[in-house]
PDB file of C-alpha atoms in Angstrom:
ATOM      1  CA  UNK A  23     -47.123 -12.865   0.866  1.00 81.00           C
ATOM      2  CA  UNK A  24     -46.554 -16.110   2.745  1.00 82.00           C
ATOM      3  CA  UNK A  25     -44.080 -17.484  -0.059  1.00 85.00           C
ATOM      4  CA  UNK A  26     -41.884 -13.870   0.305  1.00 86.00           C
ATOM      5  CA  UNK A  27     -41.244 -14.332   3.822  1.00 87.00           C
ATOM      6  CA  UNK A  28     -40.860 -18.240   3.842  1.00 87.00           C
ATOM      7  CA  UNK A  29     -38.109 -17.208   1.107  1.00 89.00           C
ATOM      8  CA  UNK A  30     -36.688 -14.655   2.832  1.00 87.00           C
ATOM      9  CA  UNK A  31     -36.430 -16.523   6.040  1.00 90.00           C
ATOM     10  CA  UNK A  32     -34.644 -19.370   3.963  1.00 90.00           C
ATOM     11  CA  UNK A  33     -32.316 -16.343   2.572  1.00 90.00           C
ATOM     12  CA  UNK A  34     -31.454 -15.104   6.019  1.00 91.00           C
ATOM     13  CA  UNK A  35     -30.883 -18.390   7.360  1.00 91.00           C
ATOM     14  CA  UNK A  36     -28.148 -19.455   4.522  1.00 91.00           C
ATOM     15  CA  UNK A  37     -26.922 -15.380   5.109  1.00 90.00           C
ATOM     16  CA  UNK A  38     -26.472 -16.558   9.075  1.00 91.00           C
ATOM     17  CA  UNK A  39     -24.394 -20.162   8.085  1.00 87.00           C
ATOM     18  CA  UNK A  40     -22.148 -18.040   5.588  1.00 86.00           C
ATOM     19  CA  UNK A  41     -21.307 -15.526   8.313  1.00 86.00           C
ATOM     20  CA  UNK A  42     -20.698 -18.135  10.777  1.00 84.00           C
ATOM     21  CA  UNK A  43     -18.364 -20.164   8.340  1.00 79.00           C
ATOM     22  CA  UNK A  44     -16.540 -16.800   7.801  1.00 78.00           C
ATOM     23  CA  UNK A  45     -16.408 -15.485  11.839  1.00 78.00           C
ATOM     24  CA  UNK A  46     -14.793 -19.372  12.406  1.00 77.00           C
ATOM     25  CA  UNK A  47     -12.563 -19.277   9.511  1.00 70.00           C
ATOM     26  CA  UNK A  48      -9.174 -18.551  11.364  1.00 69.00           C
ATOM     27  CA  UNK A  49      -7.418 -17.893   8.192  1.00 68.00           C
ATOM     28  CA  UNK A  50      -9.142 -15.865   5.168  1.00 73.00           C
ATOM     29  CA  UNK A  51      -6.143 -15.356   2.948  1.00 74.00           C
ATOM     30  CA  UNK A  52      -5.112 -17.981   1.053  1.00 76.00           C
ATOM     31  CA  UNK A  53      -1.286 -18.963   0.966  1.00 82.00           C
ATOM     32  CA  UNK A  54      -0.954 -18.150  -2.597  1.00 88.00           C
ATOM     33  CA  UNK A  55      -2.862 -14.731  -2.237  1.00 87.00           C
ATOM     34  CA  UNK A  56       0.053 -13.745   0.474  1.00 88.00           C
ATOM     35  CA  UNK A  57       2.792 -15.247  -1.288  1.00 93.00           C
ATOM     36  CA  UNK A  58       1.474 -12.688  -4.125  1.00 94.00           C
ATOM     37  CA  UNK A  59       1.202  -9.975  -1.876  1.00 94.00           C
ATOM     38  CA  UNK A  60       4.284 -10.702  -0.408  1.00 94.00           C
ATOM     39  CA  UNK A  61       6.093 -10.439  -3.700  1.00 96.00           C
ATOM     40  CA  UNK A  62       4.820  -7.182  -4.967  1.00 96.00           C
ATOM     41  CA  UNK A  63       5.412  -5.258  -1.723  1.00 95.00           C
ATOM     42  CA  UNK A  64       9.009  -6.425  -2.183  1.00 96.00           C
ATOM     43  CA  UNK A  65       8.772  -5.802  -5.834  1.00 97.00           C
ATOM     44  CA  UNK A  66       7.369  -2.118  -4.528  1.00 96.00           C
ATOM     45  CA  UNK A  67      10.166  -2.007  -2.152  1.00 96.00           C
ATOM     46  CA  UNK A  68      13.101  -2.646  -4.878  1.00 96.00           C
ATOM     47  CA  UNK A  69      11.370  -0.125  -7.235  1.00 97.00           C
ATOM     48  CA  UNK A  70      11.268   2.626  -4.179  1.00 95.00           C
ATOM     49  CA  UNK A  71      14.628   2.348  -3.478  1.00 95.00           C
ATOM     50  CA  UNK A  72      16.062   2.293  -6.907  1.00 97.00           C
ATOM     51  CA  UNK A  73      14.077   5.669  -7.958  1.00 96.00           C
ATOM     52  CA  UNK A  74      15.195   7.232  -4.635  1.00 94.00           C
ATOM     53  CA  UNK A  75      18.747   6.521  -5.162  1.00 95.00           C
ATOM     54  CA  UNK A  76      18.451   7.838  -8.685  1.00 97.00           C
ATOM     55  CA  UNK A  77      17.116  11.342  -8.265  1.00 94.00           C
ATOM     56  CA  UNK A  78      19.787  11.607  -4.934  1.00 93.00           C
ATOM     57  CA  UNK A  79      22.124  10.850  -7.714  1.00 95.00           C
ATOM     58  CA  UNK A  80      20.538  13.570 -10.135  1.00 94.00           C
ATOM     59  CA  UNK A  81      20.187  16.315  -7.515  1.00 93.00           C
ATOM     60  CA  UNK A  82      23.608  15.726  -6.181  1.00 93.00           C
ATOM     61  CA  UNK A  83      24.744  16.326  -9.478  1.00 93.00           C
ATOM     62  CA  UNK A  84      22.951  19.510  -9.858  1.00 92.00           C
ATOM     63  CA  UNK A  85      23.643  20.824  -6.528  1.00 92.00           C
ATOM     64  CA  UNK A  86      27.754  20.492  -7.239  1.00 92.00           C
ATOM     65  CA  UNK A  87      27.480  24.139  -9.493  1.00 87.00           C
ATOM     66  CA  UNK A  88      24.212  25.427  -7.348  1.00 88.00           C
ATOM     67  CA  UNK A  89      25.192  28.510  -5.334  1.00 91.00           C
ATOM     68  CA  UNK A  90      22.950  28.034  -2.674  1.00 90.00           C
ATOM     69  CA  UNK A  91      22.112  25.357   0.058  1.00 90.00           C
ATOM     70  CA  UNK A  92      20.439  21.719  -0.575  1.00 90.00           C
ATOM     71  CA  UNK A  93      17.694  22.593   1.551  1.00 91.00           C
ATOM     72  CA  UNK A  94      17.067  26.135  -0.039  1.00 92.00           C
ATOM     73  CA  UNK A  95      17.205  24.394  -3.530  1.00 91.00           C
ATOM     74  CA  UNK A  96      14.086  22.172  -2.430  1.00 91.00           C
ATOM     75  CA  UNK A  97      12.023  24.549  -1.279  1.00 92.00           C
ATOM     76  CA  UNK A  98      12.588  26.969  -4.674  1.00 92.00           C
ATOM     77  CA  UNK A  99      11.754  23.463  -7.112  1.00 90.00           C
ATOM     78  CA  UNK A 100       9.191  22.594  -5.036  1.00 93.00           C
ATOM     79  CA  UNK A 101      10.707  18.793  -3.523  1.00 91.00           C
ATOM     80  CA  UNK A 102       9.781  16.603  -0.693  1.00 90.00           C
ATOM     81  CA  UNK A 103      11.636  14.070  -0.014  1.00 89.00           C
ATOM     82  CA  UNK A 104      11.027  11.020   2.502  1.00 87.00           C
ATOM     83  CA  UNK A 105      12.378  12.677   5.281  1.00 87.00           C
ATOM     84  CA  UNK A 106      10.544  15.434   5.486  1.00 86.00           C
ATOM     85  CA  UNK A 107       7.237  13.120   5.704  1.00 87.00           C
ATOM     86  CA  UNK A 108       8.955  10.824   8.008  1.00 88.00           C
ATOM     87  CA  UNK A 109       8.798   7.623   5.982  1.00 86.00           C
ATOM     88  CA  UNK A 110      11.803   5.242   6.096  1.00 84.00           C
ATOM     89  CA  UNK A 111      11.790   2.043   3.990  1.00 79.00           C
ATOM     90  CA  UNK A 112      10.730  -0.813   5.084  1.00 76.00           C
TER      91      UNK A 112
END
């Protein structure tokens, strides 16, 4: 019983140092993990924009021979757009 809580005490104690390396760590990302992260939000972005302007393009198209109104053609197929969320690009 005496061993468990001299190793448990020697546990906590190394479980104390690593949280008081980590609360005095000013930086815990790495430059390499932002430079990553960085990179696929813009790789995100690019993708984003490209599928938005495509389907514009497509339901332009199919709005030039539809009788009614943009808006009442969403709400019959169903579409949300960005808008409607409020969510612009960043």
């Amino acid at each position: 019983m005496a061993g468990e809580i001299k190793e448990l005490r020697k546990d906590c104690a190394s479980y104390a140092e690593k949280l008081e390396r980590i609360k005095s760590a000013a930086n815990h990302v790495t430059p390499e993990e932002k430079e990553k992260v960085c990179s696929e939000q813009k790789l995100y972005c690019k993708e984003w924009r490209r599928r938005k302007r495509m389907a514009t393009e497509l339901l332009e198209a199919i709005l030039e021979g539809y009788p009614k109104s943009k808006k009442q053609f969403f709400e019959e197929v169903g579409i949300e757009t960005d808008e409607d969320h409020n969510v612009t690009l960043p």
